[in-house]
Coordinates of C-alpha atoms and ligand atoms in Angstrom, one line a residue:
M6 CA 3.6 -9.0 17.0
C7 CA 1.8 -12.1 15.9
G8 CA -0.4 -12.5 12.9
I9 CA -4.2 -12.8 12.8
F10 CA -6.3 -14.1 9.9
G11 CA -10.0 -14.7 9.7
Y12 CA -12.4 -15.7 6.9
T13 CA -16.2 -15.9 6.6
G14 CA -17.8 -16.8 3.3
K15 CA -18.9 -19.8 1.2
K16 CA -15.6 -21.4 0.6
E17 CA -13.8 -23.9 2.9
A18 CA -12.0 -21.7 5.4
Q19 CA -9.1 -24.0 6.4
P20 CA -6.9 -23.6 3.3
L21 CA -7.6 -19.8 3.2
V22 CA -6.6 -19.4 6.8
I23 CA -3.4 -21.5 6.3
Q24 CA -2.5 -19.5 3.3
G25 CA -3.2 -16.2 5.1
L26 CA -1.1 -17.3 8.1
K27 CA 1.8 -18.2 5.9
Q28 CA 1.7 -14.7 4.5
L29 CA 1.7 -13.4 8.0
E30 CA 4.3 -15.8 9.3
Y31 CA 7.0 -13.0 9.2
R32 CA 5.1 -11.5 12.2
G33 CA 5.9 -14.4 14.5
Y34 CA 6.4 -18.1 14.0
D35 CA 6.8 -19.9 17.3
S36 CA 3.4 -21.5 17.3
S37 CA 0.1 -21.3 15.4
G38 CA -3.5 -22.4 15.4
I39 CA -6.9 -22.3 13.9
A40 CA -10.5 -22.2 15.3
M41 CA -13.4 -23.3 13.1
Q42 CA -17.1 -23.1 13.3
N43 CA -18.4 -26.4 12.0
G44 CA -22.1 -26.3 12.8
S45 CA -21.8 -28.1 16.1
N46 CA -22.2 -26.4 19.5
A47 CA -18.5 -26.3 20.1
I48 CA -15.7 -24.5 18.3
R49 CA -13.0 -26.9 16.9
V50 CA -9.4 -25.8 17.6
V51 CA -6.2 -27.2 16.3
K52 CA -2.9 -25.7 17.4
T53 CA 0.7 -26.6 17.6
Y54 CA 4.2 -25.5 18.5
G55 CA 6.5 -24.2 15.7
K56 CA 5.8 -23.0 12.2
I57 CA 2.7 -23.0 10.1
K58 CA 3.9 -26.1 8.2
N59 CA 3.5 -28.1 11.5
L60 CA -0.1 -26.9 11.7
E61 CA -0.6 -27.7 8.0
E62 CA 0.7 -31.2 8.5
I63 CA -1.8 -31.9 11.3
L64 CA -4.7 -30.4 9.3
N65 CA -3.8 -32.4 6.2
K66 CA -4.4 -35.5 8.2
Q67 CA -7.5 -34.3 10.0
P68 CA -9.0 -31.4 8.0
L69 CA -11.4 -29.0 9.7
K70 CA -14.6 -28.5 7.7
G71 CA -16.4 -25.2 7.8
T72 CA -16.6 -21.7 6.2
T73 CA -15.9 -19.4 9.1
A74 CA -12.6 -19.6 10.9
V75 CA -9.9 -17.5 12.6
G76 CA -6.2 -18.4 12.8
H77 CA -3.1 -17.1 14.5
T78 CA 0.7 -17.2 14.2
R79 CA 2.5 -16.3 17.4
W80 CA 5.5 -14.4 18.6
A81 CA 5.6 -15.1 22.3
T82 CA 5.3 -12.2 24.8
H83 CA 3.5 -13.8 27.8
G84 CA 4.2 -17.5 28.2
T85 CA 6.7 -19.7 26.5
P86 CA 6.2 -20.8 22.9
S87 CA 4.1 -24.0 23.4
K88 CA 1.0 -25.7 22.2
E89 CA -0.9 -24.6 25.3
N90 CA 0.0 -21.0 24.9
A91 CA -0.7 -21.0 21.1
H92 CA -3.8 -19.2 20.0
P93 CA -6.8 -19.5 19.5
H94 CA -7.9 -19.6 23.2
L95 CA -11.2 -21.0 24.1
D96 CA -13.7 -20.3 26.9
K97 CA -14.5 -23.1 29.4
E98 CA -17.5 -24.3 27.3
N99 CA -15.4 -24.4 24.1
Q100 CA -18.0 -22.1 22.5
I101 CA -16.0 -19.0 22.0
A102 CA -12.5 -18.6 20.5
V103 CA -10.2 -15.6 20.4
V104 CA -7.0 -14.8 18.6
H105 CA -5.0 -11.7 19.7
N106 CA -2.1 -9.6 18.8
G107 CA -0.9 -7.2 21.5
I108 CA -0.4 -7.2 25.2
I109 CA -3.1 -7.0 27.9
E110 CA -1.3 -5.1 30.6
N111 CA -3.8 -5.7 33.4
Y112 CA -4.2 -9.4 32.6
F113 CA -2.8 -10.4 36.0
D114 CA -5.6 -8.6 38.0
L115 CA -8.2 -9.7 35.5
K116 CA -7.0 -13.3 35.7
K117 CA -7.2 -13.2 39.5
T118 CA -10.7 -11.9 39.5
L119 CA -11.8 -14.5 36.9
Q120 CA -10.1 -17.3 38.9
E121 CA -12.0 -16.2 42.0
E122 CA -15.1 -16.5 39.9
G123 CA -14.3 -20.1 39.1
V124 CA -12.6 -19.9 35.8
R125 CA -9.8 -22.4 35.2
F126 CA -7.0 -21.1 32.9
R127 CA -5.4 -23.4 30.4
S128 CA -2.5 -21.2 29.3
E129 CA 0.1 -18.7 30.7
T130 CA -1.0 -16.1 28.2
D131 CA -2.4 -12.6 28.8
T132 CA -4.8 -13.3 25.9
E133 CA -6.8 -16.0 27.7
V134 CA -8.5 -13.4 29.9
I135 CA -10.2 -11.9 26.9
V136 CA -12.0 -15.1 26.0
H137 CA -13.2 -15.6 29.5
L138 CA -14.4 -12.0 29.7
V139 CA -16.3 -12.4 26.5
A140 CA -17.9 -15.6 27.8
K141 CA -18.8 -13.8 31.1
Y142 CA -20.6 -11.0 29.3
Y143 CA -22.1 -13.1 26.5
K144 CA -25.9 -12.9 26.3
G145 CA -26.6 -14.0 22.8
N146 CA -24.8 -11.3 20.9
L147 CA -21.1 -11.6 20.3
E148 CA -20.3 -7.9 19.4
N149 CA -22.0 -6.7 22.6
A150 CA -20.0 -9.1 24.7
V151 CA -16.7 -8.1 23.0
R152 CA -17.4 -4.4 23.4
R153 CA -18.2 -5.0 27.1
A154 CA -15.1 -7.2 27.7
L155 CA -12.9 -4.6 26.1
R156 CA -14.0 -2.0 28.6
D157 CA -12.2 -4.1 31.3
V158 CA -9.0 -4.5 29.4
H159 CA -6.0 -2.2 29.4
G160 CA -3.2 -2.6 26.8
T161 CA -3.0 -3.1 23.1
Y162 CA -5.0 -5.5 21.0
A163 CA -6.1 -6.6 17.6
I164 CA -8.5 -9.5 18.2
A165 CA -10.8 -11.7 16.2
V166 CA -13.5 -13.7 18.0
I167 CA -16.0 -16.4 16.9
T168 CA -18.7 -18.3 18.7
S169 CA -20.4 -21.6 17.8
A170 CA -23.7 -19.9 18.8
E171 CA -23.6 -17.4 15.9
P172 CA -22.7 -19.1 12.7
G173 CA -20.9 -17.1 10.0
K174 CA -20.0 -14.3 12.3
I175 CA -16.5 -12.9 13.2
V176 CA -16.2 -10.0 15.6
A177 CA -12.9 -8.1 15.5
A178 CA -11.6 -5.1 17.3
K179 CA -8.4 -3.1 17.6
L180 CA -6.4 -0.7 19.8
D181 CA -2.9 0.1 18.8
S182 CA -2.3 -3.2 16.9
P183 CA -3.0 -3.3 13.2
L184 CA -6.1 -4.9 11.7
V185 CA -7.5 -4.7 8.3
I186 CA -10.7 -5.9 6.8
G187 CA -10.8 -7.3 3.2
K188 CA -14.2 -6.9 1.5
G189 CA -14.9 -9.6 -1.1
E190 CA -17.9 -10.9 -3.0
N191 CA -20.0 -12.9 -0.6
E192 CA -17.1 -13.2 1.7
N193 CA -15.1 -11.1 4.1
Y194 CA -11.6 -11.3 5.6
V195 CA -9.8 -9.9 8.5
A196 CA -6.0 -9.8 8.9
S197 CA -3.1 -8.1 10.6
D198 CA -1.7 -7.0 7.2
V199 CA -3.0 -6.4 3.7
S200 CA -0.4 -8.7 2.2
A201 CA -2.4 -11.7 3.6
I202 CA -5.7 -10.7 1.8
L203 CA -4.4 -9.2 -1.4
E204 CA -4.8 -12.4 -3.3
Y205 CA -8.6 -12.3 -2.7
T206 CA -9.5 -8.7 -2.7
N207 CA -7.9 -5.3 -3.0
Q208 CA -10.8 -3.5 -1.3
V209 CA -9.8 -3.0 2.3
I210 CA -10.9 -1.1 5.4
Y211 CA -8.4 -0.2 8.0
L212 CA -10.0 -0.5 11.4
E213 CA -9.2 2.5 13.7
N214 CA -8.4 2.4 17.4
G215 CA -11.4 1.7 19.6
E216 CA -13.5 0.2 16.8
V217 CA -15.3 -3.1 16.6
V218 CA -16.3 -4.8 13.4
T219 CA -18.9 -7.5 12.9
L220 CA -18.3 -9.5 9.7
M221 CA -20.8 -11.8 8.1
R222 CA -20.2 -13.1 4.6
D223 CA -22.3 -10.4 3.1
S224 CA -22.0 -7.5 5.6
C225 CA -19.4 -5.6 7.5
E226 CA -20.6 -3.3 10.3
I227 CA -18.3 -1.1 12.3
T228 CA -19.1 0.5 15.6
N229 CA -17.2 2.2 18.3
L230 CA -16.8 0.6 21.8
A231 CA -20.1 2.3 22.8
G232 CA -21.9 0.6 20.0
K233 CA -22.3 3.7 17.8
P234 CA -22.3 2.8 14.1
I235 CA -19.4 4.1 12.0
S236 CA -19.5 4.3 8.2
R237 CA -16.3 3.9 6.2
Q238 CA -15.7 3.2 2.6
P239 CA -13.1 0.7 1.6
V240 CA -9.8 1.9 0.0
K241 CA -8.3 0.2 -3.0
I242 CA -4.8 -1.2 -2.6
N243 CA -2.6 -1.0 -5.7
W244 CA 0.1 -3.5 -4.6
D245 CA 0.4 -6.3 -7.0
V246 CA -0.1 -9.8 -5.4
T247 CA 2.9 -11.2 -7.3
Q248 CA 5.1 -8.7 -5.3
A249 CA 4.2 -10.7 -2.2
K250 CA 5.5 -14.0 -3.7
K251 CA 9.1 -15.2 -4.2
G252 CA 9.1 -14.8 -8.0
G253 CA 11.7 -17.5 -8.6
F254 CA 14.2 -16.4 -5.9
P255 CA 15.1 -19.0 -3.3
H256 CA 14.3 -16.5 -0.5
Y257 CA 12.2 -13.3 -0.1
M258 CA 15.3 -11.5 1.1
L259 CA 17.2 -12.1 -2.1
K260 CA 14.2 -11.2 -4.2
E261 CA 13.7 -8.0 -2.2
I262 CA 17.4 -7.1 -2.6
F263 CA 17.0 -7.4 -6.4
E264 CA 13.8 -5.3 -6.4
Q265 CA 15.7 -2.3 -5.1
P266 CA 16.7 -0.6 -8.4
G267 CA 13.1 -1.0 -9.8
I268 CA 11.6 0.5 -6.6
L269 CA 14.0 3.5 -6.7
T270 CA 13.2 4.1 -10.3
A271 CA 9.5 4.1 -9.5
I272 CA 9.9 6.4 -6.6
L273 CA 11.9 8.9 -8.7
K274 CA 9.4 8.7 -11.5
E275 CA 6.5 9.4 -9.2
R276 CA 8.1 12.2 -7.2
V277 CA 10.3 14.1 -9.7
R278 CA 8.6 16.2 -12.4
G279 CA 11.1 18.2 -14.4
Y280 CA 13.4 19.5 -11.7
E281 CA 10.6 19.8 -9.1
I282 CA 9.9 17.3 -6.3
H283 CA 6.4 16.6 -5.4
F284 CA 4.9 14.8 -2.4
D285 CA 1.2 14.8 -3.2
E286 CA 0.1 13.0 -0.1
L287 CA 2.3 15.1 2.3
K288 CA -0.6 17.1 3.8
I289 CA 1.9 19.6 5.3
P290 CA 1.8 23.0 3.5
A291 CA 5.2 24.4 2.4
A292 CA 4.5 27.4 4.6
A293 CA 4.4 25.2 7.7
L294 CA 7.6 23.6 6.7
K295 CA 9.2 27.0 6.4
K296 CA 8.8 27.5 10.1
V297 CA 10.9 24.5 10.9
K298 CA 14.0 25.3 12.9
R299 CA 15.2 21.8 13.5
I300 CA 14.5 18.2 12.6
V301 CA 14.3 15.2 14.9
I302 CA 14.2 11.8 13.3
I303 CA 12.9 8.8 15.3
A304 CA 12.8 5.2 14.2
C305 CA 13.7 1.6 15.2
G306 CA 16.0 -1.0 13.7
T307 CA 16.9 -0.6 10.1
A308 CA 14.6 2.4 9.8
Y309 CA 16.7 4.1 12.5
H310 CA 19.8 3.5 10.4
A311 CA 18.0 5.2 7.5
G312 CA 17.3 8.1 9.9
L313 CA 21.1 8.3 10.6
V314 CA 21.8 8.7 6.9
G315 CA 19.0 11.3 6.8
K316 CA 20.9 13.5 9.2
Y317 CA 23.8 13.7 6.8
I318 CA 21.5 14.4 3.9
F319 CA 19.5 17.1 5.5
E320 CA 22.5 18.8 7.0
E321 CA 24.2 18.8 3.6
F322 CA 21.2 20.0 1.6
T323 CA 19.7 22.5 4.1
D324 CA 20.7 24.7 7.1
I325 CA 18.5 22.8 9.5
P326 CA 20.2 21.0 12.4
V327 CA 19.1 17.4 12.7
W328 CA 19.0 15.0 15.7
V329 CA 18.3 11.2 15.4
D330 CA 17.0 9.0 18.1
T331 CA 15.7 5.5 18.5
S332 CA 12.0 5.8 19.2
S333 CA 12.3 3.8 22.5
E334 CA 14.7 6.4 23.9
F335 CA 13.0 9.4 22.5
R336 CA 9.6 8.6 24.0
Y337 CA 10.8 8.1 27.6
R338 CA 13.0 11.1 28.0
D339 CA 11.8 14.6 28.0
P340 CA 12.6 15.5 24.4
K341 CA 13.0 19.2 23.7
V342 CA 10.7 19.4 20.7
G343 CA 8.1 22.1 20.1
P344 CA 6.2 24.0 17.4
D345 CA 9.4 24.8 15.5
T346 CA 10.5 21.1 15.3
L347 CA 9.7 18.7 12.5
V348 CA 9.7 15.2 14.0
I349 CA 10.1 12.6 11.2
A350 CA 9.1 9.0 12.1
I351 CA 10.5 6.4 9.7
S352 CA 8.9 3.0 9.6
Q353 CA 8.4 0.2 7.1
S354 CA 5.3 -1.2 8.8
G355 CA 3.9 2.1 10.2
E356 CA 3.0 0.0 13.3
T357 CA 6.1 -0.1 15.5
A358 CA 4.8 0.6 19.0
D359 CA 7.7 2.8 20.1
T360 CA 7.7 4.9 17.0
L361 CA 4.0 5.4 17.3
A362 CA 4.3 6.4 20.9
G363 CA 7.2 8.8 19.9
V364 CA 4.9 10.5 17.4
R365 CA 2.2 10.9 20.1
E366 CA 4.8 12.4 22.4
A367 CA 5.9 14.8 19.7
K368 CA 2.3 15.8 19.0
R369 CA 1.7 16.4 22.7
K370 CA 4.6 18.8 22.6
K371 CA 3.1 20.6 19.6
A372 CA 5.8 19.5 17.1
L373 CA 5.0 19.1 13.5
T374 CA 5.0 15.4 12.7
L375 CA 5.7 13.6 9.5
T376 CA 6.0 9.9 8.8
I377 CA 7.9 8.1 6.1
C378 CA 6.4 4.7 5.9
N379 CA 5.6 1.9 3.5
V380 CA 2.2 0.6 4.5
L381 CA -0.7 2.6 3.2
G382 CA -3.2 3.5 5.9
S383 CA -1.0 2.2 8.7
S384 CA -1.3 3.5 12.2
L385 CA 1.6 5.9 11.8
S386 CA 0.3 7.3 8.6
R387 CA -2.9 8.2 10.4
E388 CA -1.2 9.4 13.6
A389 CA 1.3 11.8 12.0
K390 CA 0.2 15.1 10.5
G391 CA 2.0 14.4 7.3
V392 CA 2.9 11.3 5.4
I393 CA 5.2 10.3 2.6
Y394 CA 4.9 6.7 1.4
T395 CA 7.9 4.8 0.2
H396 CA 5.8 2.5 -2.1
A397 CA 8.3 -0.3 -1.8
G398 CA 5.6 -3.0 -2.0
P399 CA 5.2 -5.7 0.7
E400 CA 8.4 -6.5 2.4
I401 CA 8.2 -10.1 3.6
A402 CA 11.7 -11.1 4.7
V403 CA 12.2 -10.1 8.3
A404 CA 15.6 -8.5 7.6
S405 CA 14.7 -5.3 5.9
T406 CA 16.5 -4.4 2.6
K407 CA 14.2 -2.7 0.0
A408 CA 12.3 -0.7 2.7
Y409 CA 15.7 0.7 3.7
T410 CA 16.8 2.0 0.3
A411 CA 13.3 3.2 -0.4
Q412 CA 13.4 5.2 2.9
L413 CA 16.8 6.6 1.8
A414 CA 15.4 7.6 -1.5
V415 CA 12.6 9.5 0.1
L416 CA 15.0 11.1 2.5
Y417 CA 17.2 12.3 -0.4
L418 CA 14.1 13.7 -2.2
L419 CA 12.8 15.3 1.0
G420 CA 16.3 16.9 1.5
L421 CA 16.2 18.3 -2.0
Y422 CA 12.5 19.3 -1.6
L423 CA 13.4 21.3 1.6
S424 CA 16.4 22.9 -0.1
Q425 CA 14.1 23.9 -2.9
N426 CA 11.7 25.4 -0.3
F427 CA 14.3 27.0 1.9
K428 CA 16.5 28.0 -1.0
T429 CA 19.5 26.7 0.9
M430 CA 21.3 25.6 -2.3
K431 CA 22.0 27.2 -5.6
E432 CA 19.4 26.0 -8.1
S433 CA 22.1 24.8 -10.5
A434 CA 23.7 22.7 -7.7
R435 CA 20.3 21.2 -6.8
R436 CA 19.6 20.3 -10.4
E437 CA 23.0 18.6 -10.7
L438 CA 22.3 16.5 -7.6
L439 CA 18.9 15.6 -8.9
K440 CA 20.3 14.6 -12.3
E441 CA 22.8 12.3 -10.6
F442 CA 20.2 10.8 -8.3
L443 CA 18.1 9.9 -11.3
H444 CA 21.0 7.8 -12.5
V445 CA 21.5 5.9 -9.2
P446 CA 19.0 3.1 -9.8
Q447 CA 20.9 2.2 -13.0
L448 CA 24.1 2.0 -11.0
M449 CA 22.4 -0.2 -8.4
R450 CA 21.2 -2.5 -11.2
S451 CA 24.6 -2.8 -12.7
F452 CA 26.1 -3.8 -9.3
L453 CA 23.4 -6.5 -8.9
D454 CA 24.0 -7.7 -12.4
E455 CA 27.7 -8.0 -11.6
Y456 CA 26.8 -10.0 -8.4
K457 CA 24.8 -12.4 -10.5
R458 CA 27.7 -13.0 -12.8
D459 CA 30.0 -13.4 -9.8
E460 CA 27.6 -15.3 -7.6
K461 CA 29.8 -18.4 -7.3
N462 CA 32.7 -16.3 -6.0
W463 CA 30.4 -14.8 -3.3
E464 CA 29.3 -18.2 -2.3
K465 CA 32.9 -19.4 -2.2
N466 CA 33.9 -16.5 0.0
A467 CA 31.0 -17.2 2.4
H468 CA 32.2 -20.8 2.4
D469 CA 35.8 -19.8 3.2
F470 CA 34.4 -17.8 6.1
N471 CA 32.5 -20.8 7.3
V472 CA 35.7 -23.0 7.1
R473 CA 37.8 -20.4 9.0
Y474 CA 35.1 -19.9 11.5
H475 CA 34.9 -23.6 12.3
E476 CA 38.6 -24.0 12.3
Q477 CA 38.8 -21.4 15.1
L478 CA 36.1 -23.1 17.1
D479 CA 37.8 -26.5 16.7
K480 CA 41.1 -25.1 17.8
Y481 CA 39.4 -23.6 20.8
Y482 CA 37.4 -26.6 21.8
S483 CA 40.2 -29.1 21.2
A484 CA 42.5 -27.1 23.5
D485 CA 43.1 -28.3 27.0
P486 CA 40.3 -26.6 28.9
D487 CA 42.9 -25.3 31.4
K488 CA 44.8 -23.6 28.6
R489 CA 41.8 -22.0 27.0
K490 CA 42.1 -18.3 27.4
R491 CA 39.1 -16.9 25.6
A492 CA 36.7 -17.7 22.9
P493 CA 38.0 -17.0 19.4
N494 CA 37.1 -13.7 17.7
G495 CA 35.0 -15.3 15.1
F496 CA 33.0 -12.2 14.2
F497 CA 32.6 -9.4 11.7
L498 CA 33.6 -5.8 12.3
Y499 CA 32.1 -3.2 9.9
L500 CA 33.7 0.2 9.6
G501 CA 32.5 3.2 7.8
R502 CA 32.9 7.0 7.9
N503 CA 30.7 10.0 7.4
I504 CA 27.5 9.2 5.5
N505 CA 28.6 5.6 5.2
Y506 CA 28.9 5.1 8.9
P507 CA 25.2 4.2 9.3
N508 CA 25.7 1.5 6.7
A509 CA 28.4 0.0 8.9
I510 CA 25.9 -0.6 11.6
E511 CA 23.2 -1.6 9.1
G512 CA 25.6 -4.2 7.6
A513 CA 26.4 -5.6 11.0
L514 CA 22.7 -5.7 11.9
K515 CA 21.8 -7.6 8.7
L516 CA 24.5 -10.2 9.5
K517 CA 23.5 -10.6 13.1
E518 CA 19.8 -10.9 12.3
I519 CA 20.0 -13.7 9.9
S520 CA 23.2 -15.6 10.6
Y521 CA 23.5 -15.1 14.4
I522 CA 27.2 -14.3 14.1
P523 CA 28.4 -11.5 16.4
A524 CA 29.0 -8.4 14.4
E525 CA 29.7 -4.8 15.3
G526 CA 29.4 -1.6 13.2
Y527 CA 31.6 1.3 14.1
P528 CA 32.5 4.7 12.8
S529 CA 36.1 4.1 11.7
G530 CA 37.4 7.1 13.6
E531 CA 36.3 5.4 16.8
M532 CA 38.2 2.2 16.0
K533 CA 41.2 3.3 18.0
H534 CA 39.0 3.9 21.0
G535 CA 38.2 0.3 21.6
P536 CA 37.4 -2.1 18.7
I537 CA 41.1 -2.2 17.6
A538 CA 41.7 -4.3 20.7
L539 CA 39.7 -7.1 19.1
I540 CA 41.8 -7.2 15.9
D541 CA 43.9 -10.3 15.2
E542 CA 44.0 -12.6 12.2
N543 CA 40.5 -13.8 12.9
P544 CA 37.7 -11.3 12.5
W545 CA 36.6 -10.2 9.1
V546 CA 36.8 -6.4 8.9
I547 CA 34.5 -5.0 6.3
C548 CA 35.8 -1.5 5.4
I549 CA 33.3 0.7 3.6
A550 CA 35.8 2.9 1.7
P551 CA 34.3 4.4 -1.5
E552 CA 35.7 7.6 -3.0
S553 CA 34.9 10.3 -0.5
K554 CA 36.3 13.3 1.4
T555 CA 37.4 10.9 4.2
Y556 CA 38.8 8.2 1.8
D557 CA 42.4 8.8 2.9
K558 CA 41.5 8.6 6.6
M559 CA 39.7 5.3 5.8
I560 CA 42.8 4.0 4.1
S561 CA 44.9 4.9 7.2
N562 CA 42.4 2.9 9.3
I563 CA 42.7 -0.1 7.0
Q564 CA 46.5 0.1 7.3
E565 CA 46.2 0.1 11.1
I566 CA 44.1 -3.1 10.9
K567 CA 46.5 -4.6 8.4
A568 CA 49.4 -3.9 10.8
R569 CA 47.7 -6.1 13.3
S570 CA 47.2 -9.0 10.9
G571 CA 43.5 -8.1 10.3
Y572 CA 41.5 -9.9 7.6
I573 CA 40.2 -7.0 5.6
V574 CA 37.4 -6.9 3.0
P575 CA 37.2 -3.4 1.5
I576 CA 34.3 -2.0 -0.4
V577 CA 35.7 0.5 -2.8
T578 CA 34.9 2.5 -5.9
E579 CA 35.5 0.6 -9.2
G580 CA 39.0 1.1 -10.6
N581 CA 40.6 1.7 -7.2
E582 CA 44.2 0.7 -7.5
D583 CA 45.8 1.5 -4.2
I584 CA 43.7 -1.0 -2.2
Q585 CA 45.5 -4.0 -3.6
R586 CA 48.7 -2.8 -2.0
L587 CA 47.1 -3.5 1.4
N588 CA 46.7 -7.1 0.4
P589 CA 43.0 -7.5 1.2
A590 CA 41.3 -10.9 1.5
Y591 CA 39.1 -9.8 -1.3
V592 CA 37.8 -6.5 -2.7
I593 CA 34.2 -5.5 -3.5
E594 CA 33.8 -2.8 -6.1
I595 CA 30.8 -0.5 -6.4
P596 CA 30.1 1.8 -9.4
R597 CA 31.4 5.4 -9.2
V598 CA 29.0 7.8 -7.6
S599 CA 29.2 11.0 -5.5
E600 CA 29.8 10.4 -1.8
I601 CA 26.4 11.8 -0.8
F602 CA 24.6 9.0 -2.8
S603 CA 27.1 6.3 -2.1
P604 CA 25.1 4.6 0.8
L605 CA 22.6 3.4 -1.8
L606 CA 25.4 1.5 -3.5
T607 CA 27.5 0.4 -0.5
V608 CA 24.6 -1.1 1.2
L609 CA 24.0 -3.7 -1.6
P610 CA 27.2 -5.7 -0.9
L611 CA 26.4 -5.6 2.8
Q612 CA 23.0 -7.0 2.3
L613 CA 24.3 -9.7 -0.1
L614 CA 27.2 -10.6 2.2
A615 CA 24.8 -11.2 5.1
Y616 CA 22.6 -13.2 2.8
C617 CA 25.4 -15.4 1.5
V618 CA 26.9 -16.1 4.9
A619 CA 23.4 -17.0 6.4
N620 CA 22.8 -19.2 3.3
E621 CA 26.1 -20.9 3.7
F622 CA 25.3 -21.6 7.4
G623 CA 21.9 -23.0 6.3
E624 CA 20.0 -20.5 8.4
D625 CA 16.3 -19.7 8.0
I626 CA 17.0 -16.5 6.1
D627 CA 13.5 -15.1 5.8
Q628 CA 12.4 -16.0 9.3
P629 CA 15.3 -15.7 11.7
R630 CA 14.8 -16.9 15.2
N631 CA 13.4 -14.6 17.9
L632 CA 12.7 -11.8 15.5
A633 CA 9.5 -10.5 14.0
K634 CA 8.9 -8.1 11.2
S635 CA 6.7 -5.7 12.9
V636 CA 7.2 -4.9 16.6
T637 CA 3.9 -3.8 17.9
V638 CA 4.7 -4.3 21.5
E639 CA 7.1 -2.2 23.6
Ligands
LIG730 C1 11.9 -5.0 13.5 C2 12.2 -5.5 12.1 C3 13.2 -4.6 11.4 C4 12.7 -3.2 11.4 C5 12.3 -2.7 12.8 C6 11.5 -1.4 12.7 O1 13.0 -5.1 14.3 O2 12.7 -6.8 12.2 O3 13.5 -5.1 10.1 O4 13.7 -2.4 10.9 O5 11.4 -3.6 13.4 O6 10.3 -1.6 12.0 P1 9.5 -0.6 11.2 O7 8.3 -1.3 10.6 O8 9.1 0.5 12.1 O9 10.4 -0.1 10.1

């Protein structure tokens, strides 16, 4: 993961690099650094452990002057998070500096050879071999040396390199890690993600695998690894820079939760014309889709949960059987996919290494591939045969919220689109569904308005949880150690059924990610096969129980929990009267909606609950420990 940012132009580079790294901090935040050309015959590097603000504090005291620099924010793969292992890395003469995102798989052998040649390594990272290789091959032209060095390297990389010997020049290259060039007026940028450069330019070039770019302030030359020139026009990005700022919210996560109704409205407006659904960028003709006999969805993390909801949607709207797999499992078995299979890869970033590899595996087996992703021009959007963009705008909080509901929205529309193509549903029924769907963003908005009115109560409930949680811990730790039996069950259990089961695991994931409290999501029907053993008066059991065909079953499950003194928090449809008889801790009501669309509503309280608990615990909500937004390594 890690974030890279580079600038060459006429302005002072330091503040731009710091600002760029802050935008990229979601990609990793265990250490950071900057390398600057300052006219001397050595590159100046400042790096430090921890977040960008630590780097900024050092630089505020001792600014680096210069107009060409590269910076890096790290998510450790090889070598612990430390100042020594932070990027940029320097060659032994301190004349060349490299920042890197990815993994050099043969670094151990390369390191051994370089050590035998007399190179002394200063870090434990895989990256350091790159800078020594570039130095070894450097004969007065940086791009030639980079191209030569990259021939020795196996693995994945996005790199940016500068040398004190060639003022104003940044050389960057990529293989399977993202890198984007921002073209400005008398200045050029390079970054891991467009959100970091949007403030300065919306003209971007996505570098392809195996390409090397030489940036000067007034030129941008791309070649392949053999040095053959490649011509590519910039594309214009329509994201609004304000979308990548907090907009008055205390955290990006909360802002992104509140953006959801607007995003869904925009998706529907763009895709629905009359009663027809259009995916203009899809690139897969309707005739090819008609040959599809089954669908396999692959994804990771939250996007995988969207895929699980997709299974229910497609199987309800079409006759096509659907399988869902995490990308990391799919890619290493021998998946039975072929020309009659549509493999749909869902990803916010479009850069997740396992999902990308899954698509390649599917293509190797001649399956039709389609990606649903958020980032325009991302690796997945270029790798898959077809693409549908979610257009959710930049998602900055590491815990995904708006990307999830945007993915769901596209899956609903794709289901309706397929049913329109395959004629698997009566036209009148399809139109009714579409009409209801058009109304869903309004329901989401009214739930969020209600949350705002009731915010204090949510905060109070999170506080109650905090108090109960610490009481349990106190009881446990104050007990005579010999009498301690087991740690208290201070956790959350999320239960859901049918199309709301994926939201149970998504709700648990949200909580785990940002509050570090153990949480499990389970299909309610499976509760008696294990999790019920955990129930006593301690865990909070979040029961997703909107009106649905399995509502009665859900109520029976809640009763079973209640009978074992469980602390239940049901999420029900507004106006529900029977739930009070079960004496819940408190009840969350969502607006009335058909079961098929209910995940778009039930997920909102789950996101907000995770947010409120993490906030109450004072955690770093937007940048939880150990996580990164985009997992570009296996
Ligand atoms: C990481 C992120 C998650 C995300 C997952 C898949 O784990 O922290 O929020 O769901 O990667 O990422 P993708 O970009 O493929 O959706």
